[in-house]
Amino acid sequence: MSTLIAEQLFSFCPRCGAHAFGWRYQRLFVCASCDFHYYVNAGAAGGVIIVDDRGRILLTRRSIDPSKGRLDLPGGFVEFGETAEDAIRREVREELNITLGDLDYLCSFPNRYAHKGVLYDTLDLIFVGRVHNLEGMRTMDEVEEIVFVAPTDVNFCELAFPSIRKALELYTARAAGNKPRAGASTS
Ligand SMILES: [Zn+2]
Protein backbone atom coordinates (compact mmCIF):
# COMPACT_ATOMS: atom_id res chain seq x y z
CA MET A 1 0.00 0.00 0.00
CA SER A 2 1.41 3.39 -0.96
CA THR A 3 1.49 6.10 1.69
CA LEU A 4 -0.41 9.30 0.87
CA ILE A 5 0.82 12.70 1.95
CA ALA A 6 -1.72 15.40 2.89
CA GLU A 7 -2.15 16.95 -0.57
CA GLN A 8 -2.94 13.53 -2.09
CA LEU A 9 -5.72 12.62 0.37
CA PHE A 10 -8.89 13.93 -1.31
CA SER A 11 -10.07 14.51 -4.89
CA PHE A 12 -13.88 14.68 -4.39
CA CYS A 13 -15.53 17.56 -2.53
CA PRO A 14 -17.10 16.28 0.76
CA ARG A 15 -19.87 18.92 0.45
CA CYS A 16 -21.01 18.86 -3.22
CA GLY A 17 -19.26 15.69 -4.43
CA ALA A 18 -17.63 17.41 -7.44
CA HIS A 19 -14.41 15.87 -8.71
CA ALA A 20 -12.86 19.30 -8.35
CA PHE A 21 -11.42 19.23 -4.85
CA GLY A 22 -7.75 20.18 -4.91
CA TRP A 23 -4.81 21.11 -2.76
CA ARG A 24 -4.51 24.88 -3.04
CA TYR A 25 -1.39 25.43 -0.99
CA GLN A 26 -0.04 24.38 2.37
CA ARG A 27 -2.87 22.87 4.53
CA LEU A 28 -5.78 24.05 2.33
CA PHE A 29 -8.10 22.08 0.00
CA VAL A 30 -10.59 24.09 -2.09
CA CYS A 31 -13.55 22.90 -4.20
CA ALA A 32 -13.48 24.61 -7.61
CA SER A 33 -17.24 23.91 -7.96
CA CYS A 34 -18.81 25.12 -4.67
CA ASP A 35 -15.86 26.98 -3.06
CA PHE A 36 -15.84 24.68 0.00
CA HIS A 37 -12.59 25.20 1.95
CA TYR A 38 -11.00 22.55 4.15
CA TYR A 39 -7.75 22.78 6.11
CA VAL A 40 -5.62 19.74 6.94
CA ASN A 41 -3.64 20.69 10.04
CA ALA A 42 -0.72 19.08 11.83
CA GLY A 43 -1.93 16.80 14.62
CA ALA A 44 -0.75 17.62 18.14
CA ALA A 45 1.09 14.86 19.98
CA GLY A 46 2.71 14.80 23.41
CA GLY A 47 5.84 12.99 24.55
CA VAL A 48 7.55 12.90 27.93
CA ILE A 49 11.14 12.45 29.05
CA ILE A 50 10.65 10.62 32.35
CA VAL A 51 13.71 10.78 34.56
CA ASP A 52 14.21 8.42 37.51
CA ASP A 53 15.92 9.35 40.78
CA ARG A 54 19.31 8.37 39.28
CA GLY A 55 18.83 10.76 36.34
CA ARG A 56 18.22 7.96 33.85
CA ILE A 57 15.73 8.43 31.00
CA LEU A 58 12.84 6.01 30.48
CA LEU A 59 12.49 4.88 26.86
CA THR A 60 9.91 2.48 25.44
CA ARG A 61 10.51 -0.03 22.67
CA ARG A 62 7.60 0.18 20.20
CA SER A 63 5.58 -2.99 19.66
CA ILE A 64 3.71 -1.57 16.65
CA ASP A 65 4.45 0.23 13.40
CA PRO A 66 5.52 2.83 12.48
CA SER A 67 9.08 2.21 13.66
CA LYS A 68 8.24 -1.08 15.42
CA GLY A 69 11.18 -2.26 17.55
CA ARG A 70 12.72 1.20 17.87
CA LEU A 71 13.00 3.31 21.01
CA ASP A 72 10.48 6.06 21.72
CA LEU A 73 9.31 8.36 24.47
CA PRO A 74 6.02 7.55 26.22
CA GLY A 75 3.18 9.62 24.77
CA GLY A 76 0.82 9.86 21.83
CA PHE A 77 -1.78 11.93 20.02
CA VAL A 78 -3.75 14.64 21.81
CA GLU A 79 -7.52 14.01 21.71
CA PHE A 80 -10.00 16.83 20.96
CA GLY A 81 -10.48 19.00 24.05
CA GLU A 82 -7.42 17.63 25.86
CA THR A 83 -4.34 19.56 26.94
CA ALA A 84 -0.97 18.14 25.92
CA GLU A 85 -0.33 17.44 29.61
CA ASP A 86 -3.62 15.50 29.95
CA ALA A 87 -2.78 13.48 26.83
CA ILE A 88 0.67 12.60 28.15
CA ARG A 89 -0.72 11.54 31.56
CA ARG A 90 -3.38 9.38 29.86
CA GLU A 91 -0.90 7.78 27.46
CA VAL A 92 1.59 7.04 30.26
CA ARG A 93 -1.17 5.29 32.24
CA GLU A 94 -2.18 3.32 29.13
CA GLU A 95 1.36 2.40 28.08
CA LEU A 96 3.12 1.90 31.42
CA ASN A 97 0.49 1.72 34.17
CA ILE A 98 2.11 4.57 36.13
CA THR A 99 0.98 8.04 37.27
CA LEU A 100 3.08 11.05 36.32
CA GLY A 101 4.01 13.83 38.74
CA ASP A 102 4.87 17.36 37.60
CA LEU A 103 5.45 18.08 33.92
CA ASP A 104 7.73 20.83 32.60
CA TYR A 105 7.55 21.93 28.97
CA LEU A 106 10.82 21.38 27.08
CA CYS A 107 10.36 21.94 23.32
CA SER A 108 8.37 21.08 20.19
CA PHE A 109 9.42 19.53 16.89
CA PRO A 110 7.42 18.63 13.76
CA ASN A 111 7.19 14.99 12.77
CA ARG A 112 5.55 12.72 10.21
CA TYR A 113 3.72 9.58 11.30
CA ALA A 114 2.66 6.86 8.85
CA HIS A 115 -0.53 4.95 9.67
CA LYS A 116 -2.62 2.71 7.38
CA GLY A 117 -1.50 4.38 4.18
CA VAL A 118 -1.57 8.02 5.32
CA LEU A 119 1.45 10.09 6.30
CA TYR A 120 0.21 12.42 9.07
CA ASP A 121 2.02 15.65 9.83
CA THR A 122 2.27 16.18 13.59
CA LEU A 123 3.65 18.69 16.03
CA ASP A 124 5.26 16.81 18.92
CA LEU A 125 5.19 18.70 22.24
CA ILE A 126 7.86 17.34 24.57
CA PHE A 127 7.80 17.67 28.36
CA VAL A 128 10.09 16.49 31.16
CA GLY A 129 8.30 14.50 33.86
CA ARG A 130 8.93 12.86 37.19
CA VAL A 131 7.44 9.66 38.57
CA HIS A 132 7.45 9.25 42.33
CA ASN A 133 6.48 5.60 42.33
CA LEU A 134 7.47 3.08 39.66
CA GLU A 135 5.78 0.20 41.48
CA GLY A 136 3.29 -1.49 39.22
CA MET A 137 5.00 -0.27 36.07
CA ARG A 138 4.61 -2.75 33.22
CA THR A 139 4.53 -2.83 29.43
CA MET A 140 1.01 -2.32 28.13
CA ASP A 141 -0.40 -0.59 25.01
CA GLU A 142 2.04 -0.41 22.11
CA VAL A 143 5.10 -1.06 24.31
CA GLU A 144 7.33 -4.14 23.98
CA GLU A 145 10.03 -3.21 26.50
CA ILE A 146 10.92 -0.48 29.01
CA VAL A 147 14.55 0.69 28.97
CA PHE A 148 16.33 3.11 31.34
CA VAL A 149 19.43 4.84 29.93
CA ALA A 150 21.78 7.49 31.26
CA PRO A 151 21.65 10.74 29.24
CA THR A 152 25.23 10.05 28.06
CA ASP A 153 24.27 6.56 26.81
CA VAL A 154 21.31 7.37 24.56
CA ASN A 155 21.77 5.69 21.16
CA PHE A 156 20.26 8.32 18.88
CA CYS A 157 20.34 5.96 15.85
CA GLU A 158 17.91 3.62 17.62
CA LEU A 159 15.19 6.26 18.17
CA ALA A 160 11.88 5.93 16.35
CA PHE A 161 11.32 9.50 15.09
CA PRO A 162 13.39 12.60 14.21
CA SER A 163 11.32 14.75 16.61
CA ILE A 164 12.15 12.43 19.52
CA ARG A 165 15.83 12.39 18.54
CA LYS A 166 15.98 16.21 18.44
CA ALA A 167 14.21 16.55 21.80
CA LEU A 168 16.56 14.06 23.45
CA GLU A 169 19.59 15.76 21.89
CA LEU A 170 18.39 19.03 23.43
CA TYR A 171 17.67 17.43 26.82
CA THR A 172 20.95 15.49 27.03
CA ALA A 173 22.99 18.54 25.94
CA ARG A 174 21.34 20.59 28.69
CA ALA A 175 21.81 17.78 31.24
CA ALA A 176 25.53 17.67 30.37
CA GLY A 177 25.83 21.47 30.60
CA ASN A 178 24.01 21.61 33.92
CA LYS A 179 26.23 19.05 35.64
CA PRO A 180 28.44 20.54 38.36
CA ARG A 181 32.07 20.59 37.22
CA ALA A 182 34.35 18.02 38.84
CA GLY A 183 35.63 19.47 42.10
CA ALA A 184 33.24 22.43 41.97
CA SER A 185 31.77 23.51 45.27
CA THR A 186 28.13 22.52 45.71
CA SER A 187 27.52 25.02 48.51
ZN1 LIG B 1 -17.82 21.33 -3.65
GROMACS .gro file of N, CA, C and O in nm, residues 108-112 122-124 162-163 166:
model
   44
  108SER      N    1   0.924   2.173   2.117
  108SER     CA    2   0.837   2.108   2.019
  108SER      C    3   0.914   2.088   1.889
  108SER      O    4   0.999   2.171   1.855
  109PHE      N    5   0.883   1.979   1.820
  109PHE     CA    6   0.942   1.953   1.689
  109PHE      C    7   0.837   1.891   1.599
  109PHE      O    8   0.757   1.810   1.645
  110PRO      N    9   0.834   1.928   1.469
  110PRO     CA   10   0.742   1.863   1.376
  110PRO      C   11   0.787   1.721   1.346
  110PRO      O   12   0.905   1.689   1.358
  111ASN      N   13   0.689   1.638   1.309
  111ASN     CA   14   0.719   1.499   1.277
  111ASN      C   15   0.621   1.451   1.172
  111ASN      O   16   0.522   1.519   1.143
  112ARG      N   17   0.649   1.335   1.113
  112ARG     CA   18   0.555   1.272   1.021
  112ARG      C   19   0.536   1.128   1.066
  112ARG      O   20   0.633   1.060   1.099
  122THR      N   21   0.258   1.594   1.218
  122THR     CA   22   0.227   1.618   1.359
  122THR      C   23   0.317   1.730   1.412
  122THR      O   24   0.418   1.765   1.351
  123LEU      N   25   0.276   1.784   1.526
  123LEU     CA   26   0.365   1.869   1.603
  123LEU      C   27   0.380   1.802   1.739
  123LEU      O   28   0.282   1.788   1.813
  124ASP      N   29   0.501   1.755   1.768
  124ASP     CA   30   0.526   1.681   1.892
  124ASP      C   31   0.569   1.777   2.002
  124ASP      O   32   0.670   1.847   1.989
  162PRO      N   33   1.247   1.146   1.415
  162PRO     CA   34   1.339   1.260   1.421
  162PRO      C   35   1.303   1.359   1.531
  162PRO      O   36   1.392   1.418   1.593
  163SER      N   37   1.172   1.379   1.558
  163SER     CA   38   1.132   1.475   1.661
  163SER      C   39   1.180   1.430   1.799
  163SER      O   40   1.222   1.511   1.881
  166LYS      N   41   1.560   1.480   1.821
  166LYS     CA   42   1.598   1.621   1.844
  166LYS      C   43   1.569   1.663   1.988
  166LYS      O   44   1.648   1.735   2.049
   0.00000   0.00000   0.00000
